[in-house]
């Protein structure tokens, strides 16, 4: 890729990932710099967001750049029938970088073919969420002191959860062991299990969210059941509350174990977990600011 776009986490090799994590660490120490003075970043959110959009926009503001864009596509000319192609062509004329979230798998890759400026994928359907993965990796390193040889348990909606798909791919550099906890309807898709097999990554699948699983885990990655991806809402109703982590389930966990969640949460982490030493999802969301500052600078070659 000649532009420094980020469409999929596999656009980054191990060295690039580690360099970005180091850059994020520098931004954590000093998030207010004027590196983006004179730059305009377009923030195009065709799907709802709190953390991704606001942390990207904060990242640009703290680096001295300017943000244009929309958080609701109904306020854009998409509502009048404008195509994604035309929107991207127009915005390429105004901005130096486009950060885009879209509800369709593959929309970011398509936009990148059209845009004359780099595209950062801020989540495309159930496909990829590579900037979330960078903040997840940053958080895993921050809490574990390493990315290597960790047991990562992914719980919940492993079918539609783009964050787990991206994280799984990124972790192949670091010899992980995965445990996939999901009901039959929301199992990890075959293509990602095949990916594990190709890379020699150990994984096990189970429907049981048992104390044994939790107690073997270094990173417990909880996910929300993605209501917006279901074509059959009756099926969503059947599975929406299938797993809930409560504080009492953490009594036998490893001392280093941390609970992560890309957020927003609904019912999958009870409020009483927030007061445990294992809860780390709010710090994780803060790390999005530093990881995204590093990614914006990469995209703009700064
Ligand atoms: N984790 C995440 O993507 O959160 P938002 O949907 O709030 O951006």
Coordinates of C-alpha atoms and ligand atoms in Angstrom, one line a residue:
X1 CA 0.0 0.0 0.0
X2 CA 1.7 3.3 -1.1
X3 CA -0.5 5.6 1.0
X4 CA -0.1 4.9 4.7
X5 CA -3.7 3.8 5.1
X6 CA -4.7 1.4 7.8
X7 CA -7.5 -0.9 6.5
X8 CA -6.8 -4.2 8.2
X9 CA -4.4 -5.0 11.1
X10 CA -2.5 -7.2 8.7
X11 CA -1.4 -4.0 6.9
X12 CA 1.2 -3.8 9.8
X13 CA 4.1 -6.1 10.3
X14 CA 5.4 -6.9 13.8
X15 CA 8.1 -4.3 13.6
X16 CA 5.6 -1.6 12.6
X17 CA 3.3 -2.7 15.4
X18 CA 6.1 -2.4 18.0
X19 CA 7.2 1.0 16.6
X20 CA 3.6 2.3 16.9
X21 CA 3.3 1.0 20.4
X22 CA 6.5 2.9 21.3
X23 CA 5.2 6.0 19.7
X24 CA 1.9 5.7 21.6
X25 CA 4.0 5.4 24.8
X26 CA 5.6 8.8 23.9
X27 CA 2.2 10.3 23.4
X28 CA 1.0 9.0 26.7
X29 CA 3.9 11.0 28.4
X30 CA 3.2 14.1 26.3
X31 CA -0.2 14.1 24.4
X32 CA -0.2 17.8 23.6
X33 CA 2.1 18.6 20.7
X34 CA 1.8 20.7 17.5
X35 CA 2.7 18.0 15.1
X36 CA -0.5 18.3 13.0
X37 CA -0.6 22.1 12.7
X38 CA -2.1 23.0 9.3
X39 CA -3.5 19.5 8.8
X40 CA -7.2 18.7 8.3
X41 CA -8.6 15.3 9.3
X42 CA -12.0 14.2 8.1
X43 CA -14.0 12.0 10.6
X44 CA -16.8 10.2 8.7
X45 CA -18.9 8.1 10.9
X46 CA -21.7 6.2 9.1
X47 CA -22.3 4.2 12.3
X48 CA -22.6 5.3 15.9
X49 CA -19.5 5.6 18.1
X50 CA -18.5 7.2 21.3
X51 CA -14.9 6.2 22.0
X52 CA -13.4 5.8 18.5
X53 CA -14.7 9.0 17.1
X54 CA -14.1 11.1 20.2
X55 CA -10.6 9.7 20.8
X56 CA -9.7 10.3 17.2
X57 CA -11.0 13.8 17.3
X58 CA -9.2 14.4 20.6
X59 CA -6.0 13.0 19.2
X60 CA -6.2 15.5 16.3
X61 CA -7.0 18.4 18.6
X62 CA -4.2 17.6 21.0
X63 CA -1.8 17.5 18.1
X64 CA -2.8 20.9 16.8
X65 CA -4.8 19.7 13.7
X66 CA -8.4 20.5 12.7
X67 CA -11.3 18.1 12.3
X68 CA -14.2 18.2 9.8
X69 CA -16.8 15.5 9.2
X70 CA -20.1 14.1 10.5
X71 CA -21.1 11.7 13.2
X72 CA -24.5 11.0 11.7
X73 CA -24.8 10.2 8.0
X74 CA -28.3 11.6 8.0
X75 CA -26.7 15.0 8.2
X76 CA -24.6 14.3 5.1
X77 CA -25.6 14.1 1.5
X78 CA -25.8 10.3 1.8
X79 CA -29.3 11.1 3.0
X80 CA -30.0 12.6 -0.5
X81 CA -28.7 9.4 -2.2
X82 CA -25.0 10.3 -2.7
X83 CA -22.8 7.2 -3.1
X84 CA -19.9 6.4 -0.8
X85 CA -17.6 6.8 -3.9
X86 CA -18.7 10.4 -4.5
X87 CA -18.5 11.2 -0.8
X88 CA -15.0 9.9 -0.5
X89 CA -13.9 11.7 -3.7
X90 CA -15.3 15.0 -2.3
X91 CA -13.8 14.7 1.1
X92 CA -10.4 13.7 -0.4
X93 CA -10.4 17.3 -1.8
X94 CA -10.8 18.8 1.6
X95 CA -8.8 16.7 4.1
X96 CA -5.3 15.3 4.4
X97 CA -6.6 12.1 6.0
X98 CA -10.0 10.3 6.3
X99 CA -11.0 8.3 9.4
X100 CA -14.1 6.3 8.5
X101 CA -16.4 4.0 10.3
X102 CA -19.0 2.2 8.1
X103 CA -21.6 -0.5 8.6
X104 CA -20.5 -2.5 5.5
X105 CA -17.7 -5.1 5.6
X106 CA -15.1 -4.0 3.1
X107 CA -16.2 -0.3 3.0
X108 CA -12.8 0.9 4.2
X109 CA -11.0 -1.0 1.5
X110 CA -13.3 0.3 -1.1
X111 CA -12.9 3.9 0.1
X112 CA -9.1 3.4 0.0
X113 CA -9.3 2.6 -3.7
X114 CA -11.0 5.8 -4.4
X115 CA -9.4 8.3 -2.0
X116 CA -6.4 10.3 -2.9
X117 CA -5.5 10.7 0.8
X118 CA -4.9 7.9 3.4
X119 CA -7.9 6.1 5.0
X120 CA -7.9 4.8 8.5
X121 CA -10.6 2.2 9.1
X122 CA -12.4 3.0 12.3
X123 CA -14.5 -0.2 12.0
X124 CA -16.2 -1.7 9.0
X125 CA -19.2 -3.9 9.7
X126 CA -18.2 -7.2 11.4
X127 CA -14.9 -7.3 9.5
X128 CA -12.0 -5.3 11.1
X129 CA -11.3 -2.6 13.8
X130 CA -7.6 -2.2 13.5
X131 CA -7.2 1.0 15.5
X132 CA -9.0 -0.8 18.4
X133 CA -6.5 -3.5 18.1
X134 CA -3.6 -1.1 18.4
X135 CA -5.0 0.2 21.7
X136 CA -5.8 -3.3 22.8
X137 CA -2.1 -4.3 22.2
X138 CA -1.0 -1.2 24.0
X139 CA -3.2 -2.1 26.9
X140 CA -2.1 -5.8 27.0
X141 CA 1.5 -4.7 27.0
X142 CA 0.8 -2.1 29.7
X143 CA -0.8 -4.7 32.0
X144 CA 1.3 -7.8 31.3
X145 CA 4.7 -6.3 30.5
X146 CA 4.8 -8.4 27.4
X147 CA 2.8 -9.4 24.4
X148 CA 4.3 -12.9 24.1
X149 CA 3.0 -16.3 25.3
X150 CA -0.3 -15.0 26.8
X151 CA -3.5 -16.9 27.2
X152 CA -6.3 -14.7 25.9
X153 CA -9.9 -15.7 26.5
X154 CA -12.5 -14.1 24.1
X155 CA -16.0 -14.2 25.3
X156 CA -19.4 -13.3 23.8
X157 CA -20.1 -12.4 20.2
X158 CA -17.1 -13.9 18.4
X159 CA -19.1 -14.1 15.1
X160 CA -19.8 -10.4 14.5
X161 CA -17.2 -8.8 16.8
X162 CA -14.8 -7.0 14.6
X163 CA -12.5 -6.3 17.6
X164 CA -11.8 -9.9 18.3
X165 CA -11.2 -10.6 14.6
X166 CA -8.5 -7.9 14.4
X167 CA -7.0 -8.8 17.7
X168 CA -6.7 -12.4 16.8
X169 CA -4.8 -11.6 13.6
X170 CA -2.5 -9.1 15.4
X171 CA -1.6 -11.6 18.1
X172 CA -0.2 -14.1 15.7
X173 CA 3.1 -12.3 16.0
X174 CA 3.3 -13.1 19.7
X175 CA 2.6 -16.8 20.2
X176 CA -0.7 -16.6 22.0
X177 CA -3.1 -19.3 23.3
X178 CA -6.7 -18.5 22.7
X179 CA -9.9 -19.7 24.4
X180 CA -13.1 -18.9 22.6
X181 CA -16.2 -18.8 24.7
X182 CA -19.4 -18.4 22.7
X183 CA -22.7 -20.0 22.1
X184 CA -23.3 -21.9 18.9
X185 CA -24.9 -18.9 17.2
X186 CA -21.9 -16.6 17.9
X187 CA -18.9 -18.9 17.5
X188 CA -15.6 -17.7 16.1
X189 CA -16.0 -17.9 12.3
X190 CA -14.1 -20.7 10.5
X191 CA -11.8 -18.4 8.6
X192 CA -10.3 -17.2 11.9
X193 CA -9.9 -20.7 13.3
X194 CA -8.2 -21.7 10.1
X195 CA -6.0 -18.7 10.5
X196 CA -4.9 -20.0 13.9
X197 CA -4.2 -23.4 12.5
X198 CA -2.1 -21.9 9.7
X199 CA 0.0 -19.9 12.2
X200 CA 0.3 -22.8 14.6
X201 CA -1.7 -21.0 17.3
X202 CA -3.3 -23.2 20.0
X203 CA -7.0 -22.5 20.6
X204 CA -9.9 -24.2 22.2
X205 CA -13.6 -23.5 21.9
X206 CA -16.3 -23.9 24.6
X207 CA -19.8 -22.8 25.4
X208 CA -19.0 -22.9 29.1
X209 CA -17.8 -19.7 30.8
X210 CA -16.3 -21.7 33.6
X211 CA -14.0 -20.7 36.6
X212 CA -11.4 -23.1 35.1
X213 CA -11.2 -21.0 32.0
X214 CA -11.1 -17.7 33.8
X215 CA -8.4 -19.0 36.2
X216 CA -6.1 -20.0 33.3
X217 CA -6.4 -16.6 31.6
X218 CA -4.1 -13.6 31.3
X219 CA -6.4 -11.4 29.3
X220 CA -10.2 -11.8 29.6
X221 CA -11.6 -10.0 26.5
X222 CA -15.3 -9.6 27.0
X223 CA -17.5 -8.5 24.1
X224 CA -21.0 -7.2 23.5
X225 CA -23.6 -9.2 21.5
X226 CA -23.9 -7.0 18.4
X227 CA -27.6 -6.4 18.1
X228 CA -27.1 -4.2 15.0
X229 CA -25.6 -7.2 13.0
X230 CA -28.5 -9.6 13.5
X231 CA -30.9 -10.1 10.6
X232 CA -33.2 -12.1 12.9
X233 CA -33.9 -10.1 16.1
X234 CA -35.6 -13.1 17.7
X235 CA -32.2 -14.8 17.6
X236 CA -30.6 -11.7 19.2
X237 CA -33.2 -11.9 22.0
X238 CA -32.3 -15.6 22.6
X239 CA -28.6 -15.0 23.0
X240 CA -28.2 -11.4 24.2
X241 CA -27.7 -12.1 27.9
X242 CA -25.8 -15.4 27.5
X243 CA -22.7 -14.5 29.4
X244 CA -22.3 -12.0 32.2
X245 CA -19.1 -11.6 34.1
X246 CA -19.6 -10.8 37.8
X247 CA -17.0 -9.9 40.5
X248 CA -17.5 -13.3 42.3
X249 CA -16.3 -15.1 39.2
X250 CA -12.8 -13.5 39.6
X251 CA -11.9 -14.9 43.0
X252 CA -9.5 -17.5 41.7
X253 CA -8.0 -15.6 38.8
X254 CA -4.2 -15.1 38.2
X255 CA -2.8 -12.0 39.8
X256 CA -1.9 -10.5 36.5
X257 CA -5.2 -11.2 34.9
X258 CA -7.1 -8.1 33.5
X259 CA -10.6 -7.8 32.1
X260 CA -10.7 -5.9 28.8
X261 CA -13.7 -4.9 26.7
X262 CA -13.8 -2.6 23.7
X263 CA -17.0 -1.1 25.1
X264 CA -19.8 -0.1 25.0
X265 CA -21.0 -2.9 27.4
X266 CA -24.6 -3.8 27.9
X267 CA -25.0 -6.8 30.3
X268 CA -21.9 -8.8 29.7
X269 CA -19.9 -7.2 32.6
X270 CA -21.8 -6.6 35.8
X271 CA -21.2 -3.2 37.5
X272 CA -19.6 -4.9 40.5
X273 CA -16.6 -5.9 38.3
X274 CA -15.7 -2.2 37.9
X275 CA -14.5 -2.1 41.6
X276 CA -12.2 -5.1 41.2
X277 CA -8.4 -4.8 40.5
X278 CA -9.0 -6.9 37.4
X279 CA -11.2 -4.2 35.7
X280 CA -9.1 -2.4 33.1
X281 CA -11.6 -1.4 30.3
X282 CA -11.8 2.3 31.1
X283 CA -8.0 2.6 31.1
X284 CA -8.1 0.6 27.9
X285 CA -10.4 3.2 26.3
X286 CA -8.1 6.0 27.4
X287 CA -5.2 4.3 25.6
X288 CA -7.2 4.8 22.4
X289 CA -6.1 8.4 22.5
X290 CA -2.4 7.6 22.4
X291 CA -2.7 4.7 20.0
X292 CA -4.7 6.8 17.6
X293 CA -2.2 9.7 17.9
X294 CA 0.5 7.3 16.8
X295 CA -1.6 6.0 13.9
X296 CA -2.5 9.5 12.6
X297 CA 1.1 10.4 12.6
X298 CA 2.0 7.2 10.7
X299 CA -0.8 7.9 8.1
X300 CA 0.5 11.5 7.5
X301 CA 4.2 10.4 7.6
X302 CA 5.0 12.7 10.5
Ligands
LIG1 N1 -14.8 0.3 21.0 C1 -15.5 1.1 20.1 O1 -15.3 1.0 18.9 O2 -16.3 1.9 20.8 P1 -17.3 3.0 20.0 O3 -18.3 2.2 19.2 O4 -17.9 3.8 21.1 O5 -16.4 3.8 19.1

